[in-house]
């Protein structure tokens, strides 16, 4: 296989917590899309990686207005039940926005011969975007899967995907729907 | 000092080349703003860093539609004359979008006791944004200086700063004008 | 606290496997020393981190003469029973020799305000040394704890600690016995 | 080509300074060996990289007993005249021991299709060793070229190469003389 799917931050503390209502509501709305993505990925034998926030209480990220959440070792960092990883799929902890920052994800993708990284999850303008752009920095083609990503409002999500749909990085970075991804045959 | 200014990609090949007209025109328009930023920074003793694209011919970044440019060792990677670095200011080569990727910028900022990183230059949604978000990942507060940044169109620039003006990362990430930055006194 | 103890690679596949007899025998011989180190660390409130090999089957590291072992997700990557981590102590996977390579260990140490990193485990000239030198690269003082480290032979272990006992990096890098560490009071 | 030669720290401040007599004397003694290595590399079209210490005055590395030296922007960081880089060869600044730490050397080697990294220069147990082991961590075969490396004493150099001549990493890490390297044909 040469395609990896990275499902970003679809964990209990982000999707099921009433603390940030907008984000939780929008995240729930993309669950069916990601489920369909996972069915496709498993059929095609793509690598599936769940990249999950996993913070320590004193992390810099919490020195702004963000409340401590997704703390390492708590149930809040688990992937939500609706997207439960299958045996053999990777669940990795990340400490910052990008799934590549201070992780061995690049080594893992290289070992599997991955060339294209498909990014889904939340939130589109921060962790999804950073993971996609960092994938390009590490030498992988990146796809932001627009109907499998969400932000705390539909407007912010839409503005983000529209911004990155057609950059100078294209086609190393692209924005596609799941149907477009499947029909574009990323692994000829 | 505890503030650093990072001027991103204001080099000959990006600002003076007729190859990508929109970007060059918009980049020229922010030169006066960045000049004023540099005057302020030098008066206040802030650290000034010029982070400049510096690619090798076969770099992955050129496997899309982007033409080879800003090649290491060529005049095209020099900071434009209008923003000429002063003696003692840092000029660093970067290989990807973020000024932190595969560079020692984090070590340099730490040695200087920097806590706030102010980002200016081009382009707002790619190298400026990645540098600002990566600054936060490395434990620095980041300011995107909206009247000292540009994209290939005013609309894209505006959409980007509007997207990141009010995220969950605030105030670790903020979007300010130069006047707002000065009056906010980032180094009390 | 400002001291962290890193116990390197004391996992089942390294200590209990008959495949590499010399290493297993020498590793067993330092278990009492590391147990005493852990008692000290817990009394003093030092941070305790177990850094454990955790490879994928196709990893580059296996393209030489080293047989696949310590594979992620298998019982072989667990810390040996004699050194069982206590609740709240960190167990981290590493993919290469240094415990800092492609991990968030540097962020973890920073969040805890660590200034001195004490390294124990196996093997002295490879994973222990790389972790200690990388600690210095990341801005931490490093101590190789000579009576809590081992190599595949006593001679190789001894030659290594003798080589690094008195380098230009001293005292950022030092070689101490556990008694010397305790009496040197690394956290005044 | 698939071979790169990394000449480590053969700069004025390390080789020509009377401050650390032993190191300077030993470093001078390997100049003819490295000259012969460079002739070979240029004939065979191998990539040649000079990796040079380039510190800032407040760097952590100077918080021990090491005096500030090899400061960025000073003549002391230049490669010595006897090994003057040719046009097109790379000269890179490094901030710590390994030539890979916070540099883009891994990207450069990848772009050139390098598979084997040959390390020469000073000092054998610190910067040479760290660069070689880090090369392996990044997925390259590494060769420590024993007659083109030196430490502050012949005994320390010899003890180091003897330690790493036959590790579990072999042949991903090897210790060879220049003659052995040439006859081993690293690029079949």
XYZ file of C-alpha atoms in Angstrom:
752
model
C 0.000 0.000 0.000
C 1.146 3.542 -0.509
C -1.715 5.468 1.104
C -2.129 6.277 4.790
C -5.210 7.724 6.448
C -4.578 9.901 9.498
C -7.645 10.424 11.678
C -6.841 13.454 13.809
C -8.098 14.078 17.352
C -11.406 12.187 17.190
C -11.133 11.434 20.908
C -13.630 11.496 23.762
C -12.489 14.780 25.234
C -12.919 16.559 21.909
C -16.089 14.955 20.597
C -18.117 14.086 23.672
C -17.379 16.917 26.068
C -20.005 19.599 26.575
C -17.224 22.132 27.264
C -16.893 23.350 23.714
C -20.281 22.831 22.183
C -19.634 23.975 18.650
C -16.641 21.733 18.115
C -18.353 18.674 19.602
C -21.450 19.161 17.442
C -19.448 19.604 14.242
C -17.163 16.683 15.104
C -20.177 14.399 15.562
C -21.453 15.395 12.153
C -18.409 13.960 10.362
C -18.456 10.588 12.116
C -20.446 8.900 9.298
C -18.017 10.296 6.730
C -14.994 9.004 8.615
C -16.689 5.630 9.105
C -17.099 5.396 5.339
C -13.473 6.472 4.895
C -12.348 3.692 7.243
C -14.397 1.091 5.381
C -12.740 2.190 2.161
C -9.263 2.243 3.699
C -9.663 -1.247 5.147
C -10.963 -2.619 1.860
C -8.053 -1.150 -0.048
C -5.464 -2.104 2.576
C -4.461 1.481 3.296
C -2.545 2.177 6.491
C -4.833 3.608 9.191
C -3.402 5.845 11.918
C -5.305 7.544 14.698
C -3.329 10.592 15.871
C -4.667 11.730 19.218
C -4.028 14.727 21.442
C -2.243 13.551 24.569
C -1.122 16.418 26.779
C 0.556 16.814 30.135
C -1.138 19.130 32.634
C 1.538 21.855 32.441
C 1.895 21.902 28.664
C 2.519 25.277 27.006
C -0.620 24.794 24.955
C -2.625 25.375 28.144
C -1.051 28.717 28.989
C -3.616 30.510 26.848
C -7.355 30.298 27.257
C -7.588 26.598 26.472
C -8.620 24.506 29.478
C -6.582 21.388 30.288
C -8.122 18.429 28.481
C -7.019 15.304 26.601
C -4.578 14.510 29.386
C -2.283 11.561 28.833
C -3.413 8.460 30.666
C -7.042 9.532 31.022
C -10.070 8.026 29.217
C -10.482 11.379 27.441
C -7.654 10.600 25.021
C -9.272 7.440 23.667
C -10.634 7.311 20.151
C -14.418 7.549 20.267
C -16.333 4.277 20.141
C -17.900 5.031 16.763
C -14.449 4.976 15.140
C -12.889 2.220 17.226
C -9.497 1.213 15.790
C -9.224 -2.341 14.536
C -6.503 -4.712 15.600
C -3.256 -3.758 13.866
C -4.211 -0.148 13.268
C -2.011 2.463 14.867
C -3.041 4.767 17.660
C -0.427 7.419 18.364
C -0.213 10.184 20.922
C 0.641 13.681 19.769
C 1.679 16.556 21.945
C 1.080 19.479 19.660
C -1.025 20.321 16.631
C 0.807 18.422 13.905
C 0.809 14.630 14.104
C 4.453 14.787 12.998
C 5.713 17.062 15.798
C 7.936 15.089 18.165
C 6.565 11.758 16.977
C 7.909 8.919 14.851
C 5.078 9.160 12.326
C 7.488 10.009 9.504
C 9.508 6.849 10.211
C 6.330 4.767 10.337
C 5.085 6.098 7.012
C 8.489 5.488 5.413
C 8.666 1.899 6.655
C 5.278 1.247 5.073
C 6.280 2.865 1.786
C 3.571 5.502 2.083
C 3.519 8.250 -0.537
C 0.120 9.856 0.050
C -1.303 10.923 3.397
C -5.049 11.487 3.669
C -6.034 13.663 6.628
C -9.435 13.600 8.338
C -10.757 14.761 11.701
C -10.637 17.991 13.656
C -10.111 20.810 13.535
C -9.684 21.766 9.915
C -7.715 25.025 10.368
C -5.400 23.820 13.131
C -4.522 20.159 13.689
C -5.778 18.874 10.328
C -4.055 21.632 8.358
C -0.806 21.436 10.342
C -0.681 17.665 9.871
C -1.302 17.997 6.131
C 1.283 20.749 5.604
C 3.820 18.929 7.793
C 3.235 15.799 5.718
C 4.330 17.778 2.656
C 7.374 19.046 4.578
C 8.284 15.423 5.263
C 8.002 14.474 1.614
C 4.503 13.031 1.394
C 1.600 14.117 -0.782
C -1.200 15.327 1.472
C -4.935 15.298 0.955
C -7.299 17.228 3.211
C -10.511 15.250 3.011
C -13.027 18.035 3.164
C -16.158 16.048 3.945
C -14.371 14.173 6.729
C -13.031 17.237 8.560
C -14.692 19.823 10.759
C -14.045 23.007 12.697
C -16.026 24.633 15.500
C -18.317 26.158 12.889
C -19.195 25.194 9.305
C -18.062 28.640 8.137
C -14.557 28.260 9.560
C -14.249 24.784 8.075
C -15.417 25.993 4.674
C -13.139 29.029 4.673
C -10.150 26.811 5.486
C -10.679 24.228 2.766
C -11.375 26.993 0.257
C -8.079 28.700 1.196
C -5.967 25.584 0.631
C -7.827 24.159 -2.359
C -5.563 25.796 -4.850
C -2.164 26.800 -3.493
C 1.282 26.797 -5.056
C 1.792 23.419 -3.375
C -0.850 21.716 -5.514
C -0.947 18.788 -6.204
C 1.404 17.950 -3.306
C -1.355 19.406 -1.166
C -4.910 18.930 -2.308
C -8.431 19.235 -0.957
C -10.777 16.448 -2.007
C -14.058 14.856 -1.029
C -14.009 11.172 -0.198
C -15.666 10.394 -3.524
C -13.043 12.420 -5.372
C -10.274 10.632 -3.475
C -11.632 7.226 -4.373
C -12.127 8.090 -8.026
C -8.732 9.814 -8.273
C -7.057 6.508 -7.504
C -4.187 7.726 -5.356
C -2.426 4.392 -5.605
C -2.226 3.494 -9.261
C 14.890 41.423 25.008
C 12.180 38.836 24.865
C 10.673 39.552 21.443
C 11.900 38.261 18.094
C 10.747 39.388 14.667
C 10.854 36.772 11.924
C 10.724 38.204 8.406
C 9.718 35.311 6.181
C 10.757 34.800 2.552
C 11.188 38.442 1.504
C 13.877 37.403 -0.966
C 14.629 38.413 -4.548
C 13.163 35.315 -6.163
C 9.841 35.839 -4.394
C 9.481 39.609 -4.557
C 11.229 40.633 -7.754
C 10.505 37.812 -10.150
C 7.906 38.321 -12.843
C 7.090 34.613 -12.722
C 4.293 34.885 -10.206
C 2.888 38.333 -10.650
C 0.283 38.374 -7.937
C 2.636 37.357 -5.154
C 5.348 39.804 -6.226
C 2.891 42.706 -6.369
C 1.399 41.955 -2.977
C 4.846 41.373 -1.444
C 6.033 44.770 -2.665
C 3.033 46.411 -1.046
C 4.082 45.322 2.460
C 7.689 46.535 2.198
C 6.923 49.895 3.859
C 5.138 48.108 6.701
C 8.061 45.755 7.295
C 10.502 48.676 7.118
C 8.540 50.355 9.893
C 8.506 47.081 11.837
C 12.294 46.845 11.536
C 12.750 50.437 12.738
C 10.617 49.605 15.766
C 12.428 46.328 16.422
C 15.854 47.959 16.233
C 14.794 50.771 18.545
C 13.446 48.345 21.091
C 16.352 45.936 20.752
C 14.203 43.052 19.562
C 15.925 40.129 17.904
C 15.591 40.310 14.101
C 15.713 37.148 12.020
C 15.309 36.853 8.265
C 14.114 33.326 7.427
C 14.623 32.688 3.736
C 13.638 29.907 1.368
C 16.782 28.079 0.278
C 16.022 24.990 -1.759
C 18.005 22.350 -3.598
C 17.026 21.651 -7.218
C 15.535 18.214 -6.516
C 13.579 19.156 -3.395
C 10.210 17.456 -2.909
C 8.567 20.864 -2.854
C 9.240 21.098 -6.599
C 7.516 17.860 -7.500
C 4.188 19.677 -7.797
C 3.488 22.597 -10.081
C 5.935 24.955 -8.369
C 8.878 25.832 -10.554
C 12.392 25.578 -9.079
C 13.311 28.905 -7.500
C 15.090 30.275 -4.436
C 17.930 27.841 -5.031
C 20.637 27.725 -2.385
C 23.749 29.623 -3.403
C 22.035 31.809 -5.993
C 21.359 35.571 -5.727
C 17.654 34.781 -5.678
C 17.770 33.723 -2.025
C 19.089 37.080 -0.791
C 16.882 39.365 1.245
C 15.643 42.213 -0.966
C 17.629 45.462 -0.812
C 14.762 47.426 0.728
C 14.927 45.257 3.855
C 18.681 44.736 3.968
C 19.691 43.052 7.248
C 21.900 45.091 9.550
C 25.153 43.792 10.957
C 24.398 41.329 13.730
C 20.935 40.416 12.494
C 20.382 36.819 11.586
C 19.754 35.515 8.103
C 18.803 31.854 8.084
C 18.062 29.395 5.321
C 14.930 27.309 5.515
C 14.120 24.288 3.457
C 10.421 24.010 3.935
C 7.497 26.230 4.884
C 8.062 26.674 8.609
C 11.176 28.557 9.709
C 11.504 25.949 12.468
C 11.580 22.872 10.242
C 15.068 21.320 10.222
C 16.671 24.539 11.517
C 18.173 25.636 14.819
C 15.786 28.589 15.172
C 14.305 27.178 18.393
C 17.764 26.964 19.972
C 18.558 30.513 18.851
C 15.347 31.909 20.320
C 15.956 30.049 23.588
C 19.517 31.357 23.909
C 18.192 34.887 23.513
C 15.436 34.356 26.065
C 12.720 35.027 23.509
C 9.125 34.500 24.611
C 7.174 36.189 21.800
C 7.714 35.652 18.093
C 6.323 38.242 15.666
C 5.914 36.933 12.123
C 5.887 39.093 8.981
C 6.397 38.441 5.275
C 4.943 36.019 2.766
C 2.793 34.193 2.202
C 0.215 34.542 4.946
C -1.544 31.149 4.569
C 1.569 29.050 4.078
C 5.041 30.053 5.333
C 3.864 32.813 7.683
C 1.124 30.686 9.219
C 3.294 27.561 9.510
C 6.061 29.558 11.184
C 3.600 31.123 13.639
C 1.899 27.823 14.534
C 5.253 26.050 14.795
C 6.429 28.807 17.136
C 3.546 27.918 19.435
C 4.458 24.228 19.158
C 7.975 25.140 20.310
C 6.657 27.060 23.326
C 6.661 30.653 22.068
C 3.779 33.076 21.841
C 3.234 33.953 18.190
C 1.875 37.085 16.581
C 0.873 37.201 12.917
C 1.390 40.844 11.983
C -1.461 41.346 9.586
C -0.371 44.595 7.963
C 3.138 43.215 7.387
C 2.079 39.979 5.676
C 0.747 39.236 2.223
C -0.538 36.454 0.025
C -0.898 36.227 -3.750
C -4.183 38.105 -3.463
C -5.599 40.485 -0.857
C -8.610 38.209 -0.472
C -6.531 35.168 0.445
C -4.488 37.203 2.905
C -7.617 38.618 4.520
C -9.359 35.254 4.746
C -6.301 33.768 6.461
C -5.875 36.420 9.139
C -9.607 36.365 9.789
C -9.486 32.580 10.274
C -6.731 32.694 12.883
C -7.747 35.879 14.674
C -9.732 34.061 17.277
C -8.797 30.418 17.724
C -8.632 28.208 20.796
C -4.908 28.990 20.898
C -5.474 32.665 21.668
C -3.563 34.487 23.128
C -0.657 32.120 22.441
C -1.464 32.824 18.808
C -2.741 36.270 17.936
C -3.280 38.443 14.882
C -2.335 42.085 15.350
C -1.501 45.175 13.352
C 1.888 46.766 13.940
C 0.223 49.583 15.888
C -1.605 47.068 18.055
C 1.628 45.160 18.666
C 3.460 48.296 19.761
C 0.665 49.451 22.035
C 0.156 45.952 23.478
C 3.685 46.091 24.885
C 4.665 42.457 24.323
C 7.682 42.860 26.592
C 6.493 44.404 29.834
C 12.023 18.304 41.216
C 14.728 19.004 38.704
C 16.165 15.507 38.184
C 14.871 12.844 35.825
C 15.971 9.222 35.699
C 15.804 7.545 32.298
C 15.894 3.752 32.427
C 16.841 2.640 28.929
C 15.746 -0.581 27.231
C 15.321 -2.807 30.298
C 12.606 -4.742 28.498
C 11.801 -8.440 28.216
C 13.223 -8.912 24.739
C 16.559 -7.459 25.795
C 16.954 -8.910 29.285
C 15.172 -12.243 29.176
C 15.845 -13.547 25.701
C 18.419 -16.268 25.215
C 19.204 -14.899 21.758
C 22.021 -12.625 22.831
C 23.449 -14.266 25.885
C 26.106 -11.762 26.826
C 23.795 -8.778 26.857
C 21.075 -10.607 28.824
C 23.558 -11.768 31.472
C 25.096 -8.329 31.908
C 21.685 -6.657 31.940
C 20.499 -8.965 34.730
C 23.543 -8.037 36.778
C 22.526 -4.346 36.990
C 18.934 -4.987 38.071
C 19.750 -4.583 41.792
C 21.566 -1.319 41.067
C 18.627 0.079 39.103
C 16.212 -1.078 41.823
C 18.233 0.933 44.335
C 18.262 3.884 41.921
C 14.464 3.727 41.650
C 14.060 3.622 45.433
C 16.231 6.732 45.672
C 14.408 8.489 42.854
C 10.995 7.792 44.363
C 12.112 8.971 47.795
C 13.462 12.196 46.374
C 10.528 12.739 44.037
C 12.623 12.575 40.893
C 10.842 12.044 37.581
C 11.123 8.413 36.442
C 10.950 7.556 32.743
C 11.294 4.128 31.171
C 12.456 4.531 27.561
C 11.886 1.298 25.703
C 12.800 0.027 22.275
C 9.634 -0.333 20.217
C 10.317 -1.201 16.599
C 8.291 -1.994 13.519
C 9.203 -5.163 11.605
C 10.666 -3.338 8.591
C 12.681 -0.760 10.519
C 16.043 0.254 9.044
C 17.724 -0.889 12.234
C 16.997 -4.468 11.180
C 18.665 -4.211 7.791
C 22.013 -5.166 9.347
C 22.714 -8.302 11.303
C 20.316 -7.495 14.149
C 17.330 -9.831 14.269
C 13.853 -8.296 14.578
C 12.987 -7.979 18.272
C 11.283 -5.542 20.628
C 8.397 -5.231 18.184
C 5.731 -2.677 19.027
C 2.628 -4.231 20.506
C 4.320 -7.446 21.637
C 5.038 -8.509 25.253
C 8.742 -8.220 24.478
C 8.652 -4.423 24.742
C 7.394 -4.416 28.336
C 9.648 -3.308 31.158
C 10.873 -6.377 33.050
C 8.940 -7.335 36.175
C 11.848 -6.589 38.512
C 11.712 -2.907 37.556
C 7.956 -2.583 37.180
C 6.966 1.089 36.718
C 4.811 2.565 39.460
C 1.567 4.360 38.784
C 2.329 7.800 37.386
C 5.754 6.931 36.060
C 6.285 7.319 32.376
C 6.825 4.492 29.936
C 7.751 5.725 26.473
C 8.434 3.962 23.214
C 11.550 4.828 21.263
C 12.304 3.922 17.704
C 16.014 4.434 17.561
C 18.955 4.512 19.942
C 18.454 7.869 21.637
C 15.377 8.286 23.827
C 15.052 11.787 22.334
C 14.914 10.749 18.677
C 11.426 11.307 17.268
C 9.861 11.421 20.746
C 8.438 14.162 22.937
C 10.855 13.470 25.803
C 12.376 16.947 25.558
C 8.930 18.542 25.956
C 8.162 16.274 28.911
C 11.402 17.135 30.685
C 10.817 20.854 30.078
C 7.283 20.755 31.461
C 8.635 19.150 34.627
C 11.427 21.702 34.967
C 14.110 19.030 34.673
C 17.714 20.210 34.515
C 19.634 16.971 35.101
C 19.024 13.678 33.324
C 20.409 10.496 34.904
C 20.749 7.622 32.443
C 20.758 3.936 33.398
C 20.184 0.693 31.517
C 21.588 -0.858 28.370
C 23.713 -0.777 26.414
C 26.331 1.629 27.649
C 28.052 2.438 24.316
C 24.902 2.739 22.211
C 21.480 3.598 23.632
C 22.714 4.840 27.017
C 25.444 7.005 25.509
C 23.251 8.361 22.707
C 20.533 9.273 25.197
C 23.039 11.016 27.464
C 24.718 12.978 24.658
C 21.354 13.869 23.128
C 20.231 15.126 26.540
C 23.153 17.563 26.452
C 22.195 18.595 22.910
C 18.709 19.387 24.223
C 20.081 21.544 27.032
C 20.092 19.129 29.981
C 22.997 18.034 32.149
C 23.504 14.313 31.690
C 24.858 11.707 34.068
C 25.800 8.217 32.913
C 25.314 6.100 36.001
C 28.138 3.643 35.616
C 27.062 1.011 38.113
C 23.529 0.987 36.683
C 24.523 0.483 33.038
C 25.806 -2.520 31.138
C 27.030 -3.638 27.739
C 27.318 -7.107 26.232
C 30.619 -7.529 28.056
C 32.119 -5.911 31.160
C 35.120 -4.792 29.119
C 33.016 -2.873 26.589
C 31.032 -1.249 29.386
C 34.186 -0.238 31.226
C 35.902 1.114 28.111
C 32.862 3.255 27.350
C 32.498 4.869 30.762
C 36.251 5.464 30.882
C 36.094 7.222 27.502
C 33.372 9.651 28.545
C 34.453 10.230 32.143
C 36.447 13.293 31.301
C 35.478 14.960 28.049
C 35.337 18.608 27.023
C 31.620 18.464 27.851
C 32.256 17.922 31.568
C 30.379 18.683 33.795
C 27.438 18.890 31.357
C 28.188 15.219 30.788
C 29.492 13.210 33.699
C 29.995 9.595 34.678
C 29.103 8.789 38.273
C 28.270 5.854 40.502
C 24.912 5.894 42.245
C 26.640 6.740 45.539
C 28.473 9.627 43.896
C 25.226 10.881 42.370
C 23.450 10.849 45.713
C 26.298 12.562 47.544
C 26.771 15.113 44.737
C 23.284 16.433 45.401
C 22.229 17.177 41.841
C 19.253 19.177 43.037
C 20.531 21.688 45.547
C 26.157 8.839 -6.509
C 25.021 7.203 -3.334
C 27.905 8.032 -1.008
C 28.385 11.206 1.016
C 31.498 12.232 2.906
C 30.946 14.355 5.998
C 34.045 16.194 7.204
C 33.301 17.172 10.792
C 34.625 20.256 12.576
C 37.902 20.710 10.713
C 37.676 24.475 11.265
C 40.228 27.102 12.274
C 39.133 27.376 15.886
C 39.530 23.640 16.386
C 42.665 22.918 14.387
C 44.739 26.092 14.604
C 44.064 27.377 18.097
C 46.716 26.910 20.743
C 43.984 26.712 23.383
C 43.622 22.957 23.329
C 46.976 21.656 22.257
C 46.270 17.956 22.138
C 43.243 18.254 19.889
C 44.964 20.676 17.505
C 48.022 18.441 17.176
C 45.981 15.319 16.530
C 43.688 17.159 14.109
C 46.673 18.349 12.068
C 47.911 14.793 11.822
C 44.819 13.625 9.903
C 44.864 16.436 7.325
C 46.784 14.348 4.741
C 44.348 11.481 5.215
C 41.332 13.730 4.694
C 42.995 15.328 1.670
C 43.343 11.872 0.151
C 39.723 11.126 1.062
C 38.607 14.295 -0.725
C 40.603 13.428 -3.841
C 38.914 10.028 -3.876
C 35.459 11.502 -3.257
C 35.840 14.052 -6.043
C 37.074 11.423 -8.487
C 34.146 9.169 -7.706
C 31.613 11.992 -7.649
C 30.640 11.428 -4.029
C 28.784 14.211 -2.253
C 31.125 16.235 -0.007
C 29.757 18.036 3.039
C 31.724 20.047 5.572
C 29.790 20.123 8.861
C 31.195 22.858 11.056
C 30.613 23.923 14.638
C 28.862 27.296 14.642
C 27.800 28.379 18.105
C 26.176 31.405 19.660
C 27.917 32.933 22.675
C 25.282 31.847 25.208
C 24.866 28.284 23.948
C 24.259 25.587 26.558
C 27.364 23.795 25.357
C 29.423 26.563 26.972
C 27.885 26.218 30.415
C 30.446 23.569 31.349
C 34.185 23.994 31.230
C 34.363 24.521 27.457
C 35.415 28.042 26.531
C 33.369 29.917 23.901
C 34.839 29.208 20.473
C 33.683 28.536 16.921
C 31.278 31.450 17.158
C 28.932 31.973 14.224
C 30.057 34.737 11.929
C 33.715 34.680 13.015
C 36.690 33.459 10.939
C 37.126 30.659 13.463
C 34.246 28.677 11.952
C 35.806 28.478 8.496
C 37.114 25.194 7.143
C 40.918 25.181 7.346
C 42.790 26.169 4.189
C 44.307 22.723 3.706
C 40.833 21.256 3.155
C 39.277 24.172 1.334
C 35.852 23.207 -0.052
C 35.523 23.246 -3.823
C 32.786 25.082 -5.647
C 29.542 23.168 -5.305
C 30.525 21.353 -2.130
C 28.393 21.987 0.901
C 29.469 23.799 4.011
C 26.891 23.583 6.784
C 26.730 25.034 10.263
C 25.898 22.768 13.155
C 24.920 23.814 16.626
C 25.531 20.665 18.573
C 27.591 17.500 18.291
C 25.706 15.608 15.588
C 25.668 17.100 12.092
C 22.005 16.049 11.931
C 20.811 17.888 15.040
C 18.593 20.823 14.044
C 19.910 20.845 10.486
C 18.511 19.865 7.106
C 21.319 17.369 6.422
C 18.874 14.454 6.276
C 16.818 16.215 3.588
C 19.984 17.022 1.625
C 21.193 13.436 1.714
C 17.758 12.176 0.657
C 17.566 14.575 -2.293
C 20.927 13.286 -3.500
C 19.903 9.655 -3.096
C 22.633 8.999 -0.557
C 22.667 5.586 1.128
C 26.109 5.535 2.784
C 27.580 8.310 4.921
C 31.345 8.331 5.491
C 32.398 10.356 8.529
C 35.832 11.947 9.011
C 37.219 14.689 11.231
C 37.147 15.416 14.947
C 36.643 14.319 17.559
C 36.171 10.603 17.215
C 34.245 9.931 20.458
C 31.959 12.955 20.309
C 31.045 14.758 17.068
C 32.237 12.032 14.701
C 30.517 9.252 16.639
C 27.299 11.211 17.174
C 27.126 12.066 13.471
C 27.690 8.442 12.497
C 25.125 7.025 14.930
C 22.619 9.729 13.998
C 23.143 8.848 10.349
C 22.010 5.314 11.183
C 19.015 6.713 13.070
C 18.068 8.628 9.916
C 18.283 5.501 7.767
C 21.770 5.760 6.281
C 24.651 3.301 6.531
C 27.496 4.987 8.392
C 31.229 4.469 8.139
C 33.648 5.891 10.689
C 36.842 6.347 8.712
C 39.400 5.511 11.346
C 42.510 6.907 9.698
C 40.728 10.179 8.917
C 39.447 10.858 12.450
C 41.179 12.024 15.606
C 40.593 12.755 19.263
C 42.626 14.787 21.733
C 44.894 11.790 22.235
C 45.710 8.752 20.083
C 44.603 6.487 22.936
C 41.117 7.990 23.110
C 40.745 7.801 19.339
C 41.866 4.188 19.283
C 39.626 3.158 22.187
C 36.634 4.713 20.425
C 37.098 3.036 17.058
C 37.771 -0.278 18.787
C 34.512 0.064 20.742
C 32.362 0.622 17.661
C 34.153 -1.728 15.271
C 31.862 -4.599 15.989
C 28.498 -3.625 17.439
C 25.039 -5.055 16.953
C 24.510 -2.312 14.368
C 27.099 -3.758 11.995
C 27.169 -3.405 9.000
C 24.847 -0.387 9.236
C 27.656 1.102 11.315
C 31.193 0.150 10.410
C 34.734 1.291 11.126
C 37.036 1.226 8.107
C 40.311 2.664 6.892
C 40.241 4.727 3.725
C 41.838 1.842 1.822
C 39.220 -0.547 3.129
C 36.462 1.865 2.161
C 37.764 2.190 -1.376
C 38.224 -1.547 -1.838
C 34.839 -2.321 -0.240
C 33.133 -0.458 -3.056
C 30.311 1.165 -1.090
C 28.514 2.053 -4.288
C 28.276 -1.082 -6.380
